Amino acid sequence: MNNYIMKKIALLVFTLLITLNFATAQNWEKYKSQDLAFTSLFPKTPKLTVQKILTAVGELDMHMVMYAPGYGDLNAVYSIIRSDYPKDQFEDVTSEYNNSVLDGAVNGAINNVKGTLVYEKKITLNGYPGREIKIQIDQGYIYMNAYLVENIMYISQVICEIGNDGNKSIKRFMDSFDIIKVK
């Protein structure tokens, strides 16, 4: 093949890749749950599961909305977790108590995956306290935001391989999470 044809083929392949990446980036789906009181964008339709977990305050339902893409995505998992703690645990609490609950969530996450804390930052969402953290694990990173809304813990997280650290989909997913008021 001559040089001109090779350049045309390379340009065509490059254009197709850009088009596919743009189309993929535009097709995220908004997930809204009235029951769980949140919205978030996911690359594709996530699945909802509920698991019983044993905690220091007893057995809790852990609602997990998760999308685990196959080959072709820069991240391994996108998920939102909601756990409702007994209301009496949070009666007449101070902000120090809320901070200790969030600190416990951070420490629990790090210990559960035997990871190393890369950074932690205090954040808020709609006036509710939270933590933004990044944990290094064996083959990658976990980005996690935890929010305490009265007696409800929300956790949004993305897991990626080391080589995909900092990709735009992480920020897009994490920034899309919002708590909604439901009566």
Coordinates of N, CA and C in Angstrom, one line a residue:
M1 N 0.8 -1.2 0.0 CA 0.0 0.0 0.0 C 0.9 1.2 0.0
N2 N 0.4 2.2 -0.7 CA 1.2 3.4 -0.7 C 0.9 4.3 0.6
N3 N 1.7 5.3 0.8 CA 1.6 6.1 2.0 C 0.3 6.9 2.1
Y4 N -0.2 7.3 1.0 CA -1.5 8.1 0.9 C -2.6 7.2 1.5
I5 N -2.7 6.0 1.0 CA -3.8 5.1 1.5 C -3.7 4.8 3.0
M6 N -2.4 4.5 3.4 CA -2.2 4.3 4.8 C -2.7 5.4 5.7
K7 N -2.4 6.7 5.3 CA -2.8 7.9 6.0 C -4.3 8.0 6.0
K8 N -5.0 7.7 4.9 CA -6.4 7.7 4.9 C -7.1 6.7 5.8
I9 N -6.5 5.5 5.8 CA -7.0 4.4 6.7 C -6.8 4.8 8.2
A10 N -5.6 5.3 8.5 CA -5.4 5.8 9.9 C -6.3 6.9 10.3
L11 N -6.6 7.8 9.4 CA -7.5 8.9 9.7 C -8.9 8.4 9.9
L12 N -9.3 7.4 9.1 CA -10.7 6.8 9.2 C -10.8 6.1 10.6
V13 N -9.8 5.3 10.9 CA -9.8 4.6 12.2 C -9.8 5.6 13.4
F14 N -9.0 6.6 13.3 CA -9.0 7.6 14.4 C -10.4 8.3 14.5
T15 N -11.0 8.7 13.4 CA -12.3 9.3 13.4 C -13.4 8.4 14.0
L16 N -13.3 7.1 13.7 CA -14.3 6.1 14.2 C -14.1 6.0 15.7
L17 N -12.8 5.9 16.2 CA -12.6 5.8 17.6 C -13.1 7.1 18.4
I18 N -12.9 8.2 17.8 CA -13.4 9.5 18.4 C -14.9 9.5 18.5
T19 N -15.5 9.1 17.4 CA -17.0 9.0 17.3 C -17.5 8.0 18.3
L20 N -16.9 6.8 18.4 CA -17.4 5.8 19.4 C -17.2 6.3 20.8
N21 N -16.1 6.9 21.1 CA -15.8 7.5 22.5 C -16.8 8.6 22.8
F22 N -17.1 9.4 21.8 CA -18.1 10.5 22.0 C -19.5 10.0 22.2
A23 N -19.9 9.0 21.4 CA -21.2 8.4 21.5 C -21.3 7.7 22.9
T24 N -20.3 6.9 23.3 CA -20.3 6.3 24.6 C -20.4 7.3 25.7
A25 N -19.7 8.3 25.7 CA -19.7 9.3 26.7 C -21.1 10.0 26.8
Q26 N -21.8 10.1 25.7 CA -23.1 10.8 25.8 C -24.3 9.9 26.2
N27 N -24.1 8.6 26.3 CA -25.2 7.7 26.5 C -25.4 7.2 28.0
W28 N -24.8 7.9 28.9 CA -25.0 7.6 30.3 C -26.5 7.7 30.6
E29 N -27.0 6.8 31.6 CA -28.3 6.8 32.0 C -28.5 7.4 33.4
K30 N -29.6 8.1 33.5 CA -29.9 8.7 34.8 C -30.7 7.6 35.6
Y31 N -30.2 7.3 36.8 CA -30.9 6.3 37.6 C -31.5 7.1 38.8
K32 N -32.8 7.0 39.0 CA -33.5 7.7 40.0 C -34.3 6.6 40.8
S33 N -34.1 6.6 42.1 CA -34.9 5.8 43.0 C -35.6 6.6 44.0
Q34 N -36.9 6.6 44.0 CA -37.7 7.3 45.0 C -37.6 6.5 46.3
D35 N -37.6 5.2 46.3 CA -37.4 4.4 47.5 C -36.1 4.7 48.2
L36 N -35.0 4.8 47.5 CA -33.7 5.0 48.1 C -33.4 6.4 48.2
A37 N -34.1 7.3 47.6 CA -34.0 8.8 47.7 C -32.7 9.3 47.1
F38 N -32.3 8.8 45.9 CA -31.1 9.4 45.3 C -31.2 9.3 43.8
T39 N -30.4 10.1 43.1 CA -30.2 10.0 41.7 C -28.7 9.9 41.4
S40 N -28.4 9.3 40.2 CA -27.0 9.2 39.8 C -27.0 8.8 38.3
L41 N -25.9 9.2 37.7 CA -25.7 8.8 36.3 C -24.8 7.5 36.3
F42 N -25.2 6.6 35.4 CA -24.4 5.3 35.3 C -24.2 5.2 33.8
P43 N -23.0 4.5 33.4 CA -22.8 4.3 32.0 C -23.8 3.4 31.3
K44 N -24.4 2.5 32.0 CA -25.5 1.6 31.5 C -26.4 1.3 32.7
T45 N -27.5 0.7 32.4 CA -28.5 0.4 33.5 C -27.9 -0.5 34.6
P46 N -27.9 0.0 35.8 CA -27.3 -0.7 37.0 C -28.4 -1.8 37.5
K47 N -27.9 -2.6 38.3 CA -28.8 -3.6 39.0 C -28.8 -3.3 40.5
L48 N -30.0 -3.5 41.0 CA -30.3 -3.3 42.5 C -30.3 -4.6 43.2
T49 N -29.5 -4.7 44.3 CA -29.5 -5.9 45.1 C -29.6 -5.4 46.6
V50 N -30.1 -6.3 47.4 CA -30.2 -6.0 48.8 C -29.6 -7.2 49.6
Q51 N -28.6 -6.8 50.5 CA -28.0 -7.9 51.3 C -28.1 -7.5 52.7
K52 N -28.2 -8.5 53.6 CA -28.2 -8.3 55.0 C -26.8 -8.3 55.5
I53 N -26.4 -7.3 56.3 CA -25.1 -7.2 56.8 C -25.1 -7.1 58.3
L54 N -24.2 -7.8 59.0 CA -24.1 -7.7 60.4 C -23.2 -6.6 60.8
T55 N -23.7 -5.7 61.6 CA -22.9 -4.5 62.1 C -22.9 -4.5 63.6
A56 N -22.1 -3.5 64.1 CA -22.1 -3.3 65.6 C -23.4 -3.0 66.2
V57 N -24.4 -2.4 65.3 CA -25.7 -2.0 65.8 C -26.7 -3.1 65.4
G58 N -26.3 -4.2 64.9 CA -27.3 -5.2 64.5 C -27.3 -5.5 63.0
E59 N -28.2 -6.3 62.5 CA -28.3 -6.6 61.1 C -29.0 -5.5 60.4
L60 N -28.4 -5.0 59.3 CA -28.9 -4.0 58.4 C -29.1 -4.4 57.0
D61 N -30.1 -3.8 56.3 CA -30.2 -4.0 54.9 C -29.3 -3.1 54.1
M62 N -28.4 -3.6 53.3 CA -27.5 -2.8 52.4 C -28.1 -2.9 51.0
H63 N -28.6 -1.7 50.6 CA -29.1 -1.6 49.2 C -28.0 -1.2 48.3
M64 N -27.7 -2.0 47.3 CA -26.6 -1.7 46.4 C -27.1 -1.6 45.0
V65 N -26.8 -0.4 44.4 CA -27.1 -0.2 42.9 C -25.8 -0.2 42.2
M66 N -25.6 -1.2 41.4 CA -24.2 -1.4 40.8 C -24.3 -1.7 39.3
Y67 N -23.3 -1.1 38.7 CA -23.0 -1.5 37.3 C -21.5 -1.9 37.2
A68 N -21.3 -3.1 36.7 CA -20.0 -3.7 36.6 C -19.8 -3.9 35.1
P69 N -19.1 -3.0 34.4 CA -19.0 -3.1 32.9 C -18.0 -4.2 32.6
G70 N -18.1 -4.7 31.4 CA -17.2 -5.7 30.9 C -16.0 -5.0 30.2
Y71 N -15.4 -5.6 29.3 CA -14.3 -5.1 28.6 C -14.7 -3.8 27.9
G72 N -13.8 -2.8 27.9 CA -14.0 -1.6 27.1 C -14.3 -0.4 28.0
D73 N -14.5 -0.6 29.2 CA -14.7 0.6 30.1 C -13.5 0.8 30.9
L74 N -13.2 2.0 31.3 CA -12.0 2.3 32.1 C -12.1 1.9 33.6
N75 N -13.3 1.6 34.0 CA -13.5 1.3 35.4 C -14.2 -0.1 35.6
A76 N -13.9 -0.7 36.7 CA -14.4 -2.1 37.0 C -15.8 -2.1 37.6
V77 N -16.1 -1.0 38.4 CA -17.4 -1.0 39.1 C -17.8 0.5 39.4
Y78 N -19.1 0.7 39.2 CA -19.7 1.9 39.6 C -20.8 1.5 40.6
S79 N -20.9 2.1 41.8 CA -22.0 1.7 42.7 C -22.4 2.8 43.7
I80 N -23.6 2.6 44.1 CA -24.2 3.5 45.2 C -24.7 2.5 46.2
I81 N -24.4 2.7 47.4 CA -24.8 1.9 48.5 C -25.6 2.7 49.5
R82 N -26.7 2.2 50.0 CA -27.5 2.9 51.0 C -27.7 1.9 52.2
S83 N -27.4 2.3 53.4 CA -27.7 1.5 54.6 C -28.4 2.4 55.6
D84 N -29.5 1.9 56.1 CA -30.3 2.7 57.1 C -30.0 2.1 58.5
Y85 N -29.5 3.0 59.3 CA -29.2 2.6 60.7 C -30.4 2.9 61.6
P86 N -30.5 2.2 62.7 CA -31.6 2.5 63.6 C -31.7 4.0 64.0
K87 N -32.9 4.5 64.0 CA -33.0 6.0 64.2 C -32.6 6.3 65.6
D88 N -32.8 5.4 66.6 CA -32.5 5.7 68.0 C -31.0 5.9 68.2
Q89 N -30.2 5.4 67.2 CA -28.7 5.7 67.3 C -28.3 7.1 67.1
F90 N -29.3 7.9 66.4 CA -28.9 9.2 66.0 C -29.8 10.3 66.7
E91 N -30.5 9.9 67.7 CA -31.3 10.9 68.5 C -30.4 11.8 69.3
D92 N -30.7 13.1 69.2 CA -29.9 14.0 70.0 C -28.4 13.9 69.8
V93 N -28.0 13.7 68.6 CA -26.5 13.5 68.3 C -25.9 14.9 68.0
T94 N -24.6 14.9 68.2 CA -23.8 16.1 67.9 C -23.1 15.9 66.6
S95 N -22.6 17.0 66.0 CA -21.8 16.9 64.8 C -20.6 16.0 65.0
E96 N -20.0 16.0 66.2 CA -18.9 15.2 66.5 C -19.2 13.7 66.4
Y97 N -20.5 13.3 66.8 CA -20.9 11.9 66.6 C -21.0 11.6 65.2
N98 N -21.6 12.5 64.4 CA -21.7 12.2 62.9 C -20.3 12.1 62.3
N99 N -19.4 12.9 62.7 CA -18.0 12.8 62.2 C -17.4 11.5 62.6
S100 N -17.7 11.0 63.8 CA -17.1 9.7 64.2 C -17.7 8.5 63.4
V101 N -19.0 8.6 63.1 CA -19.6 7.6 62.3 C -19.0 7.6 60.9
L102 N -18.8 8.8 60.3 CA -18.1 8.9 59.0 C -16.7 8.4 59.1
D103 N -16.0 8.8 60.1 CA -14.6 8.3 60.3 C -14.6 6.7 60.4
G104 N -15.6 6.2 61.1 CA -15.7 4.7 61.1 C -15.9 4.1 59.8
A105 N -16.8 4.7 59.0 CA -17.0 4.2 57.6 C -15.7 4.2 56.8
V106 N -15.0 5.3 56.9 CA -13.7 5.4 56.2 C -12.7 4.3 56.6
N107 N -12.6 4.2 57.9 CA -11.6 3.2 58.5 C -12.1 1.8 58.1
G108 N -13.4 1.5 58.2 CA -13.9 0.2 57.8 C -13.7 -0.1 56.4
A109 N -13.9 0.9 55.5 CA -13.6 0.6 54.1 C -12.2 0.3 53.8
I110 N -11.3 1.0 54.4 CA -9.8 0.8 54.3 C -9.5 -0.6 54.8
N111 N -9.9 -1.0 56.0 CA -9.6 -2.3 56.6 C -10.2 -3.4 55.8
N112 N -11.5 -3.3 55.3 CA -12.2 -4.3 54.6 C -11.5 -4.7 53.3
V113 N -10.8 -3.8 52.7 CA -10.1 -4.1 51.4 C -8.6 -4.2 51.6
K114 N -8.2 -4.1 52.9 CA -6.7 -4.1 53.2 C -6.0 -3.2 52.3
G115 N -6.5 -1.9 52.2 CA -5.9 -0.9 51.4 C -5.2 0.1 52.1
T116 N -4.7 1.1 51.4 CA -3.9 2.2 51.9 C -4.7 3.5 51.6
L117 N -4.9 4.4 52.5 CA -5.6 5.6 52.3 C -4.6 6.5 51.5
V118 N -5.1 7.0 50.3 CA -4.3 7.9 49.5 C -4.6 9.4 49.9
Y119 N -5.9 9.7 50.1 CA -6.3 11.0 50.6 C -7.7 10.9 51.2
E120 N -8.0 11.9 52.0 CA -9.3 12.0 52.6 C -9.6 13.5 52.8
K121 N -10.9 13.8 52.5 CA -11.3 15.2 52.6 C -12.7 15.3 53.2
K122 N -13.0 16.2 54.1 CA -14.3 16.4 54.6 C -15.1 17.2 53.5
I123 N -16.3 16.7 53.2 CA -17.2 17.3 52.2 C -18.6 17.4 52.7
T124 N -19.5 18.1 52.0 CA -20.9 18.1 52.3 C -21.7 18.0 51.0
L125 N -22.9 17.5 51.1 CA -23.8 17.4 50.0 C -25.2 17.8 50.5
N126 N -25.7 18.9 50.0 CA -27.0 19.4 50.4 C -27.1 19.6 51.9
G127 N -25.9 20.0 52.5 CA -25.9 20.3 53.9 C -25.5 19.2 54.8
Y128 N -25.4 18.0 54.2 CA -25.1 16.8 55.0 C -23.6 16.5 55.0
P129 N -23.1 16.0 56.1 CA -21.6 15.8 56.2 C -21.2 14.6 55.4
G130 N -20.0 14.6 54.9 CA -19.5 13.5 54.2 C -17.9 13.4 54.2
R131 N -17.4 12.4 53.5 CA -16.0 12.2 53.4 C -15.8 11.7 51.9
E132 N -14.7 12.3 51.3 CA -14.3 11.9 50.0 C -12.9 11.2 50.2
I133 N -12.8 10.0 49.8 CA -11.5 9.3 50.0 C -11.1 8.6 48.7
K134 N -9.8 8.2 48.7 CA -9.3 7.4 47.7 C -8.4 6.4 48.4
I135 N -8.6 5.1 48.0 CA -7.9 4.0 48.7 C -7.2 3.3 47.6
Q136 N -5.9 3.0 47.8 CA -5.1 2.1 46.9 C -5.3 0.7 47.4
I137 N -5.6 -0.2 46.4 CA -5.7 -1.6 46.7 C -4.7 -2.3 45.8
D138 N -4.6 -3.6 45.9 CA -3.5 -4.3 45.2 C -3.4 -3.9 43.7
Q139 N -4.4 -4.0 42.9 CA -4.3 -3.7 41.5 C -5.0 -2.4 41.0
G140 N -5.4 -1.6 42.0 CA -6.1 -0.4 41.6 C -6.4 0.6 42.7
Y141 N -7.5 1.3 42.4 CA -7.9 2.4 43.4 C -9.5 2.3 43.6
I142 N -9.9 2.7 44.8 CA -11.3 2.9 45.1 C -11.5 4.3 45.4
Y143 N -12.4 5.0 44.6 CA -12.8 6.3 44.9 C -14.1 6.2 45.6
M144 N -14.3 6.9 46.8 CA -15.5 6.7 47.6 C -15.9 8.0 48.2
N145 N -17.2 8.3 48.1 CA -17.8 9.4 48.9 C -18.8 8.8 49.8
A146 N -18.7 9.2 51.1 CA -19.7 8.7 52.1 C -20.4 9.9 52.6
Y147 N -21.7 9.8 52.7 CA -22.6 10.9 53.3 C -23.5 10.3 54.3
L148 N -23.6 11.1 55.4 CA -24.5 10.7 56.5 C -25.7 11.6 56.5
V149 N -26.9 11.1 56.2 CA -28.1 11.8 56.1 C -29.0 11.3 57.2
E150 N -29.0 12.1 58.3 CA -29.7 11.6 59.6 C -29.2 10.3 59.9
N151 N -30.0 9.2 59.8 CA -29.6 7.9 60.2 C -29.3 7.0 58.9
I152 N -29.1 7.6 57.8 CA -28.8 6.9 56.5 C -27.4 7.2 56.0
M153 N -26.7 6.1 55.7 CA -25.4 6.2 55.1 C -25.5 5.9 53.6
Y154 N -25.0 6.9 52.8 CA -24.9 6.7 51.4 C -23.4 6.6 51.0
I155 N -23.1 5.7 50.2 CA -21.7 5.6 49.7 C -21.7 5.5 48.2
S156 N -21.1 6.4 47.5 CA -20.9 6.2 46.0 C -19.4 5.9 45.8
Q157 N -19.2 4.9 44.9 CA -17.8 4.5 44.7 C -17.6 4.0 43.2
V158 N -16.3 4.2 42.8 CA -15.8 3.7 41.6 C -14.5 3.0 41.8
I159 N -14.4 1.8 41.2 CA -13.1 1.1 41.3 C -12.5 1.0 40.0
C160 N -11.2 1.3 39.9 CA -10.5 1.3 38.6 C -9.1 0.6 38.8
E161 N -8.6 0.2 37.7 CA -7.2 -0.4 37.7 C -6.2 0.8 37.8
I162 N -5.0 0.5 38.3 CA -4.0 1.5 38.4 C -3.8 2.3 37.2
G163 N -3.7 1.7 36.0 CA -3.5 2.3 34.8 C -4.6 3.2 34.3
N164 N -5.8 3.1 34.9 CA -6.9 4.0 34.5 C -7.2 5.0 35.6
D165 N -6.3 5.2 36.5 CA -6.5 6.2 37.6 C -6.8 7.6 37.1
G166 N -7.8 8.3 37.6 CA -8.0 9.6 37.3 C -8.8 9.9 36.0
N167 N -9.4 8.8 35.4 CA -10.1 9.0 34.2 C -11.4 9.8 34.4
K168 N -11.9 10.4 33.3 CA -13.0 11.3 33.4 C -14.3 10.7 33.9
S169 N -14.5 9.4 33.6 CA -15.7 8.7 34.1 C -15.9 8.7 35.6
I170 N -14.7 8.6 36.3 CA -14.8 8.6 37.7 C -15.4 9.9 38.2
K171 N -14.9 11.0 37.8 CA -15.5 12.3 38.2 C -16.9 12.5 37.8
R172 N -17.2 12.1 36.6 CA -18.6 12.2 36.1 C -19.6 11.4 37.0
F173 N -19.2 10.2 37.3 CA -20.1 9.4 38.2 C -20.2 10.0 39.6
M174 N -19.1 10.3 40.2 CA -19.1 10.8 41.5 C -19.8 12.1 41.7
D175 N -19.6 13.0 40.7 CA -20.3 14.3 40.7 C -21.8 14.2 40.4
S176 N -22.2 13.1 39.8 CA -23.7 13.0 39.4 C -24.6 12.6 40.6
F177 N -24.0 12.0 41.7 CA -24.8 11.5 42.8 C -25.5 12.7 43.5
D178 N -26.8 12.5 43.8 CA -27.5 13.5 44.5 C -28.6 12.9 45.4
I179 N -28.8 13.4 46.5 CA -29.8 13.0 47.4 C -31.1 13.7 47.1
I180 N -32.2 13.0 47.0 CA -33.5 13.7 46.8 C -34.4 13.6 48.0
K181 N -35.2 14.6 48.1 CA -36.2 14.6 49.2 C -37.5 13.8 48.7
V182 N -37.9 12.9 49.5 CA -39.0 12.1 49.2 C -40.0 12.1 50.4
K183 N -41.2 12.3 50.2 CA -42.2 12.3 51.3 C -43.2 11.2 51.1

